[in-house]
């Protein structure tokens, strides 16, 4: 006799309601990571691959995080839990994205000062249009992220969110909003830390050429200043990149801890 049950009923019958509910709740927390977080949401990774990885992680995590939880099967409670899981995942992904946004903003500062902002290229990392220095900083950020095992840190950090906020627990919304605000403000302060030395050197270069134009007015300063700023800019960017890489490694670890602290219940 043909089984006329719908696929959802068959899935529930095969794996049990608790396992299926846990899977979808975990997937809801993981999904924002592959939509919003740096590298995980890269346009270079096909959407299908990201989806497969998210599903595989959810299959691996769900039996562990739901081991002692009695999950509801009521639709209203499930919708509420799914919304909460999406919020937690989005908050975690935003905290990580803020760090890479700071690097991109720092690159944009330098592009504007050097004069590269007039010509933009498509950034292969995020698919947006950006200038040369911004792309260099983004690629260095991704390389450092991969070399230090940042992907492992992020996945471990996301797994640790279940120690902070269980499947049946709700974080403080006010704390999440405050944390998001602090992360947003921190983008600009971090960008200044990254680009500050080079920005200062470029401003001093501009000031020096301003003095030269006053002392030697017949000299076409503009034709000399632009190439000089490019040379000074690239020399200093090359000199400071190792420090930027070291800073990024320490900040990534701090941001994961800060995101967990923001989500903490109570």
GROMACS .gro file of C-alpha atoms in nm, residues 107-122 129-134:
model
   22
  107UNK     CA    1   4.155   5.113   0.315
  108UNK     CA    2   3.891   5.359   0.192
  109UNK     CA    3   4.051   5.636   0.402
  110UNK     CA    4   4.385   5.573   0.236
  111UNK     CA    5   4.234   5.542  -0.113
  112UNK     CA    6   4.078   5.886  -0.070
  113UNK     CA    7   4.399   6.047   0.055
  114UNK     CA    8   4.622   5.887  -0.209
  115UNK     CA    9   4.374   5.952  -0.489
  116UNK     CA   10   4.276   5.596  -0.579
  117UNK     CA   11   3.910   5.647  -0.489
  118UNK     CA   12   3.848   5.783  -0.840
  119UNK     CA   13   3.895   5.436  -0.987
  120UNK     CA   14   3.715   5.136  -0.843
  121UNK     CA   15   3.744   4.764  -0.910
  122UNK     CA   16   3.518   4.476  -0.815
  129UNK     CA   17   3.322   4.785  -0.587
  130UNK     CA   18   3.621   4.924  -0.402
  131UNK     CA   19   3.952   5.092  -0.476
  132UNK     CA   20   4.301   4.942  -0.471
  133UNK     CA   21   4.411   4.987  -0.109
  134UNK     CA   22   4.074   4.877   0.026
   0.00000   0.00000   0.00000
